[in-house]
Amino acid sequence: MVRLAPIAAGLPATVPFVGPETLERQAGRPFAARLGANENGFGPSPRAVAAMQAAAGEVWKYGDPASHDLTQALAAHHGVRADNIIVGEGIDGLLGLLVRLTVAPGDVVVTSDGAYPTFNFHVTGFGGSLDKVPYRHDAEDPQALLDRARQTGAGLVYLANPDNPMGSWHDGAVIEAMLDQLPEGTLLVLDEAYAEFASASAIPAIAADDPRVIRMRTFSKAYGMAGARVGYAIGHPDLIAAFDRVRNHFGMNRISQIGALAALQDQDWLAQVVARVDGARQRIAAIGAENQLTALPSATNFVALDTHRDGAFARRLVDALASEGVFIRMPGAAPLNRCIRISCAPDPELDILAEALPRALSTLQGFFFT
Amino acid sequence: MVRLAPIAAGLPATVPFVGPETLERQAGRPFAARLGANENGFGPSPRAVAAMQAAAGEVWKYGDPASHDLTQALAAHHGVRADNIIVGEGIDGLLGLLVRLTVAPGDVVVTSDGAYPTFNFHVTGFGGSLDKVPYRHDAEDPQALLDRARQTGAGLVYLANPDNPMGSWHDGAVIEAMLDQLPEGTLLVLDEAYAEFASASAIPAIAADDPRVIRMRTFSKAYGMAGARVGYAIGHPDLIAAFDRVRNHFGMNRISQIGALAALQDQDWLAQVVARVDGARQRIAAIGAENQLTALPSATNFVALDTHRDGAFARRLVDALASEGVFIRMPGAAPLNRCIRISCAPDPELDILAEALPRALSTLQGFFFT
């Protein structure tokens, strides 16, 4: 009855993403601890909050379609030119635009099996063909990605550094070396959503004008503004300018632009948050260790805890924690899915985790021993 | 150097939309009156502002990807089911998703010459082929749209009621009759962005489950929340569900969802705004009449003033008003472009318009008489 275009008609009809609010409605009660979406419970800068509150009454105005002030500030912050930067509706939105710009139906895109599902959603959604390589030692495998890109003639190859969902990372030098081996005509999509949590050595030194790579950054993680939908890409001016061909020009929220600018200008707050996140990582690792779950090293605001069992066990554990009022998630592909993924948060929420985890594990005893 | 997919490679490289902030930066000073984007200077409900301010500190959380609370409230407000409604990032965002869902490269889409440019941007951006019929008596022409749709086998036909940029409207009965003549397989995109400003008789009675039409509504206009990017579509559940195949699931701003819900719940404020807008329409008409410009009837929050000259004259007048600190816009196609388009606003801004308009016209005297 509804006439869909061929690509859309071939897409799955199921809803691929389920938010914690949906789980809460199904359970009939709110989560006591929200540790599943790598949100940043340490929150945004108070200056960002104040700026957004002050801007609320002016929301009758559209946001500046050029996101001029934020773009200028980001350029200064990164030591690049404004034409190296495009601001968009979160990395998710920018990834969708990038795929639309660069992937024709049938084109191959290379990523890792278990890497960011939303990127895959966009590739499939525009008719691209996903080709996945396995993780290696719980990290994305640059050499395998390069080899597969070369074999397939991929237009895009995706790598997150630091990685989601494992929290692992490569030295910046590894990424720099990867660029030098990138096949002609392949663009590296370097998702740096978690960059602010990593040590400086994990951030590659790449010229903003380098045409081989586009880097994605966000205000959703370290800046604590996931609900504001502000991300940005850094890249060659020709590629950055191409976003203007397809983006929703008046799509950037006015309050969010103003809030992100204020957040960027409060680097002291950012530094405090990064330190608190580091403390939370250590505490999550300790809570895991008390329960025979092993924390993987993390350069992000979450910790993957190895259950030393399989994906079915981890799924049961995620569900059992949900029953205890704790929202977490887990990787979607083997062998990563032997782990659960817990977002860093202030102590009150980690207290709840510490109490709930042994109870949740105890409910799995029967399963554990079969 | 940058490898774009064929459709993207064929799109214009120029930036198609210019915001008032860009004009202000070019002029080196802010506008004194912002009357060009059909924003609603009467502003959002104070309850919506308060709700957004209260939500600002919680912006570290992603918005509910289902926009559940807002969707439920909208369903109740319109007397439809929740599965008839999809909330999205403004009508602009929803139009883009709709085109992506329904228009394959080369498919014909019918609209009116001079109608909403953002819709055209999306059609072209997904490789669709635009076919335009002229306005008739400064209004969109349902019969011509239907005839052209039938001739071309168009998948989509777009009509805004009330119309932008002319402010004209058809009785709801005309739209209802249009549906009955719609060719098999053609979907009517009924853009009702300005519906709240129109009299009840202009709103067609259409069953929400009617598969022949999708209706677009927004919080940007009467609700005064353009900068928050909240729109919604009402349609058949199968079509509404199809948006889940391609939309950016975590793309809805958390603060905006909360603000829109509060705005919806303050219908008293909405009624006051609609009354104030009606007063502003009359005042703009009077200001026009004092300057030999004739107001066209409007069911929107803007007024098209007929200059009784041509598009070149109107363009000069728009520029002259900008020099006087007044931001307005004008239709983009002849013969509509003999008009200028002025958004309703509170009296202080219309005072500025009243002072600036005769000065701006006087600067065109030489042009006027050549």
XYZ file of C-alpha atoms in Angstrom:
740
model
C 0.000 0.000 0.000
C 2.869 2.347 0.863
C 5.196 2.632 -2.117
C 8.777 2.704 -0.845
C 11.849 3.313 -2.966
C 13.816 0.091 -3.589
C 16.559 0.689 -1.012
C 14.073 1.608 1.700
C 11.819 -1.313 0.761
C 14.716 -3.693 1.317
C 15.577 -2.433 4.791
C 14.521 -4.265 7.949
C 11.193 -3.108 9.326
C 12.190 -3.697 12.932
C 13.324 -0.849 15.184
C 17.066 -1.348 15.482
C 17.727 0.859 18.507
C 16.014 0.632 21.864
C 16.495 3.375 24.424
C 16.492 2.946 28.189
C 13.163 4.764 28.388
C 11.546 1.983 26.359
C 12.989 -0.620 28.733
C 11.734 1.416 31.681
C 8.233 1.542 30.244
C 8.320 -2.206 29.639
C 9.484 -2.818 33.199
C 7.025 -0.332 34.642
C 9.674 1.497 36.651
C 12.680 3.725 36.048
C 16.240 2.496 36.212
C 18.052 3.288 39.445
C 21.379 3.549 37.604
C 21.716 4.595 33.965
C 25.027 3.054 32.884
C 24.290 1.700 29.426
C 24.592 4.443 26.814
C 28.027 5.865 27.636
C 26.343 9.022 28.758
C 28.285 11.246 31.081
C 26.534 11.517 34.411
C 29.117 13.996 35.639
C 27.158 16.331 33.452
C 27.838 19.353 31.316
C 29.680 22.453 32.431
C 27.519 24.623 34.680
C 28.378 27.426 32.277
C 26.878 25.406 29.435
C 23.743 24.767 31.485
C 23.442 28.455 32.305
C 23.947 29.421 28.677
C 21.252 26.992 27.541
C 18.845 28.242 30.179
C 19.472 31.822 29.111
C 18.890 30.856 25.468
C 15.616 29.008 26.074
C 13.448 32.097 25.749
C 15.033 32.890 22.381
C 14.209 29.476 20.930
C 11.645 31.088 18.632
C 14.630 31.900 16.418
C 16.133 29.260 14.179
C 19.708 28.393 14.962
C 22.387 29.921 12.787
C 22.522 27.515 9.813
C 26.266 28.127 9.547
C 26.855 27.375 13.263
C 29.344 30.199 12.807
C 30.325 31.018 16.370
C 30.729 27.377 17.389
C 32.645 26.551 14.226
C 35.044 29.452 14.753
C 35.642 28.433 18.352
C 36.227 24.811 17.383
C 38.688 25.864 14.708
C 40.631 27.919 17.245
C 40.461 25.093 19.770
C 41.935 22.582 17.331
C 44.274 24.982 15.561
C 42.608 24.449 12.196
C 40.648 26.660 9.820
C 36.885 27.040 9.965
C 36.591 25.413 6.542
C 38.058 22.242 8.043
C 35.031 21.884 10.329
C 31.388 21.008 9.855
C 29.050 21.050 12.827
C 26.190 18.577 12.745
C 23.479 16.833 14.700
C 25.813 14.552 16.630
C 28.303 12.130 15.144
C 25.329 9.927 14.259
C 23.923 12.624 12.028
C 27.290 13.398 10.469
C 28.007 9.727 9.773
C 24.693 9.496 7.958
C 25.527 12.502 5.817
C 29.031 11.197 5.116
C 27.717 7.835 3.956
C 25.127 9.556 1.795
C 27.829 11.710 0.235
C 30.300 8.932 -0.474
C 28.556 5.554 -0.715
C 26.553 4.585 -3.780
C 24.315 1.503 -3.688
C 26.484 -1.601 -3.781
C 29.658 0.195 -2.717
C 31.704 -1.675 -0.145
C 32.367 -0.164 3.262
C 34.785 -1.847 5.655
C 34.382 -1.884 9.400
C 35.009 -4.236 12.323
C 32.608 -6.956 13.445
C 31.125 -5.529 16.621
C 31.976 -1.875 15.962
C 29.522 1.018 16.065
C 26.067 -0.217 14.955
C 24.789 3.220 13.966
C 27.476 3.533 11.307
C 26.407 0.156 9.932
C 22.774 1.299 10.025
C 23.657 4.262 7.816
C 25.715 2.175 5.362
C 22.939 -0.367 4.950
C 20.381 2.413 4.867
C 21.978 3.986 1.808
C 22.412 0.656 0.035
C 26.093 0.160 0.824
C 27.577 -3.267 1.384
C 29.245 -3.849 4.748
C 32.376 -5.943 4.908
C 33.593 -6.691 8.436
C 36.904 -7.831 9.817
C 37.274 -9.316 13.298
C 38.672 -7.500 16.291
C 42.135 -8.635 17.341
C 42.947 -8.844 21.036
C 39.734 -6.926 21.772
C 40.858 -3.990 19.659
C 40.096 -2.892 16.143
C 42.700 -4.296 13.770
C 44.167 -1.578 11.521
C 46.077 -3.999 9.312
C 43.069 -6.222 8.726
C 40.950 -3.169 7.946
C 43.530 -1.949 5.451
C 43.886 -5.344 3.826
C 40.142 -5.739 3.473
C 39.766 -2.222 2.116
C 42.376 -2.993 -0.512
C 40.774 -6.313 -1.431
C 37.299 -4.853 -1.769
C 38.061 -1.405 -3.159
C 36.125 0.068 -0.265
C 35.274 3.748 -0.432
C 35.117 4.068 3.334
C 36.837 2.286 6.160
C 35.608 2.961 9.682
C 37.704 2.884 12.822
C 36.917 4.271 16.259
C 39.889 5.291 18.351
C 39.419 4.898 21.255
C 37.098 2.064 20.435
C 33.473 1.474 21.339
C 32.363 -1.065 22.689
C 35.674 -2.397 24.053
C 37.324 0.797 25.288
C 40.617 -0.199 23.670
C 42.811 2.196 21.720
C 45.785 2.442 19.437
C 48.626 4.878 19.714
C 48.244 7.848 17.453
C 51.313 6.647 15.582
C 49.456 3.493 14.567
C 46.671 5.555 13.043
C 49.190 7.786 11.295
C 50.901 4.714 9.821
C 47.502 3.381 8.779
C 46.889 6.489 6.712
C 50.088 5.920 4.796
C 48.912 2.441 3.807
C 45.378 3.485 2.955
C 44.444 2.430 -0.590
C 44.028 5.207 -3.131
C 40.412 6.347 -3.127
C 39.600 4.986 0.321
C 38.602 7.460 3.015
C 39.280 6.662 6.671
C 36.371 7.540 8.945
C 38.099 8.097 12.258
C 35.485 8.199 14.999
C 37.036 10.012 17.943
C 33.917 10.316 20.064
C 35.890 9.339 23.153
C 39.110 11.209 22.329
C 38.986 13.570 25.305
C 39.150 10.615 27.713
C 42.291 9.172 26.117
C 45.877 10.110 26.770
C 47.444 12.501 24.286
C 49.530 9.717 22.780
C 46.386 8.032 21.471
C 45.480 11.021 19.312
C 47.173 10.953 15.912
C 48.841 14.035 14.515
C 47.030 14.486 11.216
C 46.915 17.656 9.156
C 43.359 18.952 8.997
C 43.707 19.237 5.223
C 44.682 15.579 4.844
C 42.225 14.247 2.236
C 42.606 10.635 3.364
C 40.689 10.951 6.614
C 37.690 12.596 8.238
C 37.656 12.790 12.034
C 34.464 12.842 14.064
C 34.134 14.522 17.457
C 31.192 15.119 19.754
C 29.813 17.057 22.696
C 27.868 13.956 23.769
C 30.594 12.232 25.764
C 33.288 14.202 27.629
C 31.272 17.428 27.380
C 28.219 15.671 28.824
C 25.683 16.918 26.287
C 24.349 13.770 24.591
C 20.803 15.090 24.619
C 21.819 18.284 22.801
C 22.956 16.560 19.581
C 26.103 18.416 18.674
C 28.960 16.757 16.857
C 31.511 17.938 14.353
C 33.817 16.591 11.695
C 37.324 17.750 10.861
C 38.606 17.182 7.349
C 39.704 18.464 3.999
C 37.798 21.614 2.976
C 36.442 19.981 -0.180
C 34.925 17.143 1.798
C 33.700 19.454 4.535
C 32.083 21.722 1.933
C 30.328 18.726 0.394
C 28.170 18.387 3.507
C 26.453 21.609 2.458
C 25.075 19.746 -0.558
C 22.919 17.457 1.536
C 22.711 18.569 5.145
C 19.579 19.934 6.760
C 20.776 23.528 6.793
C 18.457 24.761 9.526
C 18.740 21.517 11.484
C 21.070 22.636 14.249
C 19.277 23.408 17.489
C 19.823 26.999 18.582
C 20.092 26.223 22.307
C 22.546 23.407 21.583
C 24.843 25.617 19.532
C 24.991 28.111 22.376
C 25.448 25.408 25.000
C 28.218 23.663 23.097
C 30.103 26.928 22.686
C 29.931 27.552 26.428
C 31.005 23.978 27.136
C 33.985 24.310 24.827
C 35.010 27.469 26.634
C 35.063 25.670 29.989
C 38.071 23.412 29.561
C 38.602 23.391 33.330
C 35.317 21.598 33.760
C 36.265 19.184 31.011
C 39.529 18.381 32.777
C 37.676 17.762 36.039
C 35.224 15.446 34.303
C 38.016 13.504 32.642
C 39.650 13.004 36.042
C 36.368 11.886 37.595
C 35.811 9.488 34.719
C 39.236 8.002 35.348
C 38.274 7.448 38.963
C 35.027 5.822 37.898
C 36.861 3.520 35.498
C 39.006 2.306 38.379
C 35.994 1.824 40.602
C 34.116 -0.154 37.928
C 37.199 -2.343 37.509
C 37.283 -2.932 41.260
C 33.590 -3.763 41.388
C 34.140 -6.184 38.542
C 37.115 -7.801 40.253
C 35.077 -8.362 43.418
C 32.733 -10.377 41.226
C 35.289 -12.310 39.158
C 34.753 -10.055 36.146
C 37.886 -8.634 34.583
C 38.039 -5.039 33.415
C 39.599 -4.451 30.036
C 41.829 -1.379 29.802
C 39.772 1.618 28.699
C 40.532 5.004 27.206
C 36.838 5.926 27.192
C 34.087 6.707 29.694
C 33.055 3.082 29.957
C 34.603 -0.206 30.939
C 34.140 -3.583 29.274
C 34.061 -6.291 31.933
C 35.025 -9.746 30.721
C 32.630 -12.348 32.118
C 34.923 -15.188 30.994
C 31.777 -16.832 29.661
C 29.943 -16.444 26.350
C 27.468 -14.042 24.784
C 24.450 -15.909 26.117
C 25.760 -15.550 29.639
C 26.507 -11.854 29.200
C 23.028 -11.286 27.781
C 21.513 -12.967 30.829
C 23.658 -10.795 33.043
C 22.556 -7.608 31.249
C 18.934 -8.674 31.706
C 19.483 -9.613 35.339
C 21.042 -6.224 36.033
C 18.088 -4.547 34.332
C 15.831 -6.437 36.727
C 17.931 -4.983 39.542
C 17.355 -1.489 38.146
C 20.732 -1.123 36.464
C 20.826 -0.226 32.765
C 23.943 -1.454 30.959
C 24.654 -2.750 27.480
C 26.994 -5.289 25.893
C 28.865 -5.766 22.618
C 26.819 -7.252 19.804
C 29.287 -9.667 18.204
C 31.371 -12.660 19.322
C 33.861 -12.881 20.880
C 33.397 -9.330 22.204
C 29.993 -10.276 23.547
C 31.495 -12.288 26.388
C 31.818 -8.811 27.972
C 29.356 -6.378 29.488
C 29.836 -2.637 28.995
C 29.374 -0.243 31.913
C 29.425 3.533 31.587
C 31.308 5.671 34.068
C 29.102 7.597 36.471
C 29.161 9.362 39.819
C 29.540 7.253 42.945
C 25.866 6.999 43.903
C 25.136 5.137 40.693
C 28.228 2.964 41.016
C 27.114 2.161 44.585
C 23.926 0.797 43.102
C 25.944 -1.207 40.592
C 28.155 -2.588 43.358
C 25.102 -3.802 45.247
C 23.249 -5.110 42.219
C 26.026 -6.981 40.445
C 26.508 -9.844 42.933
C 22.737 -10.243 43.205
C 22.401 -10.352 39.425
C 25.201 -12.884 39.135
C 23.669 -15.050 41.828
C 20.477 -15.353 39.803
C 22.571 -16.822 36.996
C 24.062 -19.621 39.100
C 21.934 -22.294 37.484
C 22.766 -21.006 34.040
C 26.398 -20.613 34.974
C 26.834 -24.272 35.834
C 24.892 -25.885 33.037
C 40.399 14.261 -4.719
C 37.273 13.642 -2.666
C 35.345 10.720 -4.125
C 31.644 11.496 -3.953
C 28.854 9.105 -4.832
C 27.235 9.971 -8.186
C 24.134 11.690 -6.850
C 26.161 13.830 -4.431
C 28.735 14.589 -7.095
C 26.007 15.984 -9.305
C 24.564 18.340 -6.703
C 25.322 22.063 -6.672
C 28.332 22.982 -4.562
C 26.879 26.321 -3.524
C 25.247 26.812 -0.137
C 21.557 27.008 -0.938
C 20.315 28.528 2.316
C 21.555 31.712 3.935
C 20.515 32.577 7.467
C 20.026 36.064 8.856
C 23.155 35.632 10.974
C 25.246 35.345 7.829
C 23.709 38.551 6.487
C 24.387 40.244 9.813
C 28.022 39.209 9.721
C 28.315 40.481 6.169
C 26.742 43.790 7.150
C 28.770 44.029 10.331
C 25.727 44.705 12.514
C 22.666 42.838 13.765
C 19.228 43.300 12.278
C 16.943 45.587 14.247
C 13.895 43.585 13.156
C 13.967 39.894 12.299
C 10.965 39.425 10.013
C 12.265 37.121 7.314
C 12.100 33.500 8.437
C 8.485 33.268 9.587
C 9.740 32.850 13.103
C 7.321 33.646 15.867
C 8.594 36.563 17.913
C 5.677 36.237 20.286
C 7.711 33.359 21.580
C 7.092 29.969 23.103
C 4.869 29.298 26.070
C 6.524 30.398 29.323
C 5.774 26.880 30.510
C 7.811 25.485 27.624
C 10.676 27.843 28.451
C 10.572 26.796 32.099
C 10.492 23.115 31.154
C 13.499 23.512 28.882
C 15.411 25.416 31.533
C 14.659 22.696 34.066
C 15.804 20.036 31.600
C 19.097 21.723 30.717
C 21.029 20.117 33.551
C 19.851 16.674 32.430
C 21.142 17.123 28.896
C 23.865 14.550 29.572
C 21.153 11.978 28.824
C 20.183 11.183 25.266
C 16.624 12.004 24.401
C 14.149 9.144 24.349
C 14.611 7.699 20.835
C 10.913 6.877 20.729
C 9.873 10.440 21.750
C 7.247 8.489 23.651
C 5.742 11.121 25.902
C 5.485 13.724 23.151
C 4.089 11.201 20.682
C 1.420 10.065 23.118
C 0.432 13.651 23.869
C 0.265 14.508 20.169
C -1.889 11.466 19.502
C -4.309 12.532 22.215
C -4.273 16.118 20.964
C -5.201 15.081 17.435
C -7.452 12.188 18.369
C -5.306 9.648 16.551
C -3.216 6.664 17.629
C 0.456 6.921 18.529
C 1.340 4.740 15.546
C -0.048 7.448 13.294
C 2.646 9.870 14.460
C 6.374 10.162 13.959
C 8.283 12.934 15.722
C 11.329 14.269 13.917
C 13.867 17.052 13.680
C 11.501 19.642 12.285
C 9.423 19.313 9.143
C 12.659 19.846 7.205
C 14.146 16.694 8.696
C 10.968 14.703 8.183
C 10.640 15.820 4.556
C 14.188 14.610 3.952
C 13.406 11.219 5.451
C 10.154 10.966 3.518
C 11.875 11.693 0.212
C 14.585 9.178 1.043
C 11.947 6.554 1.824
C 9.840 7.084 -1.256
C 11.867 8.641 -4.075
C 14.341 6.587 -6.101
C 16.776 8.339 -8.438
C 14.894 9.582 -11.469
C 11.463 9.383 -9.851
C 9.256 12.364 -10.556
C 8.014 14.559 -7.715
C 5.445 17.261 -8.390
C 5.317 20.581 -6.601
C 4.495 24.208 -7.356
C 6.922 26.694 -8.869
C 7.851 28.909 -5.946
C 6.799 26.491 -3.184
C 8.990 25.379 -0.266
C 12.645 25.282 -1.410
C 13.768 22.863 1.301
C 11.456 20.194 -0.047
C 12.964 20.705 -3.492
C 16.452 20.520 -1.960
C 15.645 17.098 -0.539
C 14.109 15.799 -3.781
C 17.108 16.883 -5.816
C 19.435 15.682 -3.083
C 18.134 12.122 -3.375
C 18.218 12.152 -7.164
C 14.535 12.781 -7.723
C 13.241 14.799 -10.650
C 11.192 17.889 -9.807
C 8.244 18.782 -11.967
C 6.617 22.119 -11.144
C 3.244 23.601 -11.944
C 2.524 27.321 -11.631
C 0.576 28.946 -8.839
C -2.877 30.119 -9.805
C -4.161 33.391 -8.359
C -1.251 33.367 -5.894
C -2.296 30.017 -4.478
C -1.152 26.488 -5.088
C -3.306 24.887 -7.762
C -4.649 21.499 -6.671
C -6.053 20.581 -10.068
C -2.814 21.380 -11.870
C -0.848 19.399 -9.288
C -3.168 16.428 -9.750
C -3.028 16.610 -13.528
C 0.745 16.800 -13.529
C 1.028 13.939 -11.055
C -1.131 11.815 -13.305
C 0.828 12.737 -16.420
C 4.194 12.023 -14.836
C 3.355 9.089 -12.580
C 4.764 11.059 -9.679
C 5.325 9.214 -6.430
C 4.946 12.363 -4.360
C 3.001 15.544 -4.822
C 3.692 18.385 -2.416
C 1.195 20.994 -1.282
C 1.386 23.380 1.642
C -1.915 24.485 3.128
C -1.804 27.254 4.224
C 0.827 28.086 1.672
C 4.328 29.447 2.064
C 5.441 31.939 0.644
C 2.110 33.503 -0.318
C 0.053 32.886 2.822
C -2.905 31.702 0.753
C -5.014 28.687 1.601
C -7.653 26.338 0.349
C -10.699 25.155 2.207
C -10.231 21.778 3.783
C -12.932 20.472 1.447
C -10.702 21.269 -1.524
C -7.908 19.169 -0.070
C -10.336 16.366 0.703
C -11.578 16.423 -2.894
C -7.973 16.429 -4.087
C -7.333 13.170 -2.263
C -10.180 11.514 -4.089
C -8.604 12.435 -7.423
C -5.074 11.465 -6.461
C -3.588 8.961 -8.910
C -3.066 5.444 -7.623
C 0.411 5.192 -6.134
C 0.854 8.925 -5.589
C 1.283 10.160 -2.019
C 0.166 13.682 -1.097
C 2.674 15.470 1.128
C 0.467 17.946 2.937
C 2.667 20.507 4.674
C 0.579 22.071 7.431
C 3.366 24.025 9.121
C 1.052 27.046 9.444
C -2.149 25.148 10.240
C -2.621 26.617 13.713
C -2.889 30.133 12.256
C -5.657 29.187 9.829
C -9.371 29.014 10.455
C -10.767 25.562 11.173
C -12.393 25.425 7.743
C -8.965 25.340 6.084
C -8.032 22.088 7.792
C -9.229 19.024 5.905
C -10.927 16.179 7.715
C -8.727 13.233 6.797
C -8.596 9.921 8.609
C -5.164 9.454 10.150
C -5.022 5.988 8.582
C -5.643 7.330 5.080
C -2.731 5.910 3.051
C -2.983 8.603 0.367
C -1.560 11.441 2.424
C 1.042 12.309 5.030
C 0.552 15.527 6.992
C 3.428 17.526 8.414
C 3.143 19.704 11.515
C 5.693 21.659 13.511
C 6.499 23.401 16.771
C 8.525 25.987 14.832
C 5.701 28.343 13.911
C 2.637 28.809 16.123
C 4.386 27.191 19.099
C 7.351 29.552 18.668
C 10.098 26.935 18.916
C 11.896 27.081 15.552
C 15.308 26.742 17.191
C 14.287 23.544 18.986
C 13.745 21.480 15.808
C 10.603 19.538 16.569
C 8.163 18.521 13.883
C 5.883 15.568 13.397
C 4.084 13.720 10.656
C 0.644 12.146 10.795
C -0.097 9.252 8.485
C -0.844 5.618 7.876
C 0.924 3.364 10.405
C 2.838 1.508 7.671
C 4.290 4.721 6.326
C 4.944 6.106 9.810
C 6.720 2.871 10.775
C 8.904 3.111 7.669
C 10.632 6.173 9.137
C 12.208 3.830 11.689
C 14.131 2.206 8.823
C 16.156 5.312 8.118
C 15.796 7.946 10.817
C 18.551 8.926 13.184
C 17.071 7.151 16.175
C 18.887 9.114 18.852
C 18.607 12.348 16.904
C 15.835 14.035 18.862
C 17.104 16.637 21.302
C 16.122 15.834 24.873
C 15.408 19.426 25.902
C 13.324 19.955 22.777
C 11.154 16.909 23.426
C 10.415 18.186 26.917
C 9.832 21.730 25.723
C 7.501 20.684 22.933
C 5.429 18.606 25.331
C 5.034 21.580 27.668
C 4.172 23.843 24.728
C 1.508 21.421 23.533
C -0.014 21.396 26.993
C -0.365 25.179 26.995
C -3.101 25.661 24.424
C -4.140 28.903 26.103
C -0.790 30.416 25.186
C -1.174 29.099 21.652
C -4.572 30.765 21.350
C -3.130 34.067 22.592
C -0.290 33.860 20.093
C -2.668 33.132 17.243
C -4.707 36.202 18.197
C -1.583 38.366 18.388
C -0.448 37.059 15.018
C -3.798 38.054 13.563
C -3.286 41.550 14.914
C 0.196 41.661 13.432
C -1.118 40.546 10.042
C -3.522 43.463 10.055
C -0.807 45.875 11.080
C 1.556 44.647 8.358
C -1.261 45.087 5.849
C -1.803 48.624 7.087
C 1.907 49.446 6.920
C 1.939 48.088 3.386
C -1.111 50.129 2.389
C 0.537 53.315 3.669
C 3.302 52.559 1.191
C 1.199 51.495 -1.805
C 1.967 47.819 -1.190
C -1.042 45.521 -1.106
C -1.303 42.754 1.452
C -2.441 39.394 0.159
C -4.849 37.532 2.417
C -2.907 35.289 4.794
C -3.732 32.277 6.948
C -0.164 32.132 8.236
C 2.153 34.156 10.470
C 3.427 36.209 7.579
C 2.034 38.538 4.962
C 2.981 38.743 1.310
C 2.930 42.384 0.207
C 2.411 42.913 -3.503
C 4.783 45.591 -4.811
C 2.886 45.772 -8.108
C 6.325 45.669 -9.722
C 8.538 42.736 -10.700
C 11.019 40.418 -9.023
C 13.949 42.716 -9.631
C 12.159 45.514 -7.826
C 11.183 43.281 -4.921
C 14.765 42.054 -4.635
C 15.978 45.643 -4.452
C 13.392 46.369 -1.781
C 14.473 43.346 0.276
C 18.067 44.549 0.062
C 17.111 48.122 0.888
C 15.208 46.971 3.953
C 18.226 44.921 5.010
C 20.278 48.109 4.792
C 17.710 49.673 7.106
C 18.188 46.819 9.570
C 15.048 44.901 8.646
C 15.384 41.236 7.661
C 12.655 40.009 5.320
C 12.538 37.534 2.466
C 10.643 37.195 -0.812
C 9.273 34.421 -3.018
C 11.799 32.833 -5.359
C 9.777 32.404 -8.549
C 7.801 34.668 -10.905
C 5.141 35.936 -10.710
C 5.131 35.423 -6.941
C 8.386 37.318 -6.662
C 6.665 40.642 -7.282
C 5.868 40.327 -3.562
C 7.898 40.665 -0.386
C 7.192 38.393 2.572
C 7.075 39.819 6.079
C 6.755 37.706 9.215
C 4.391 38.680 12.000
C 6.094 40.028 15.099
C 5.427 42.099 18.199
C 4.794 45.802 17.794
C 8.325 47.043 18.527
C 9.623 45.214 15.474
C 6.696 46.295 13.324
C 7.374 49.874 14.462
C 10.838 49.497 12.997
C 9.347 48.116 9.796
C 6.899 51.030 9.605
C 9.759 53.502 9.853
C 12.104 51.650 7.536
C 9.743 50.773 4.686
C 9.165 54.293 3.312
C 12.885 55.035 3.596
C 13.738 51.806 1.767
C 11.200 52.547 -0.955
C 12.519 56.061 -1.363
C 15.967 54.690 -2.143
C 14.409 52.802 -5.059
C 12.851 55.860 -6.659
C 15.347 55.935 -9.494
C 14.902 52.253 -10.101
C 11.160 52.602 -9.814
C 10.875 55.089 -12.616
C 13.293 53.584 -15.113
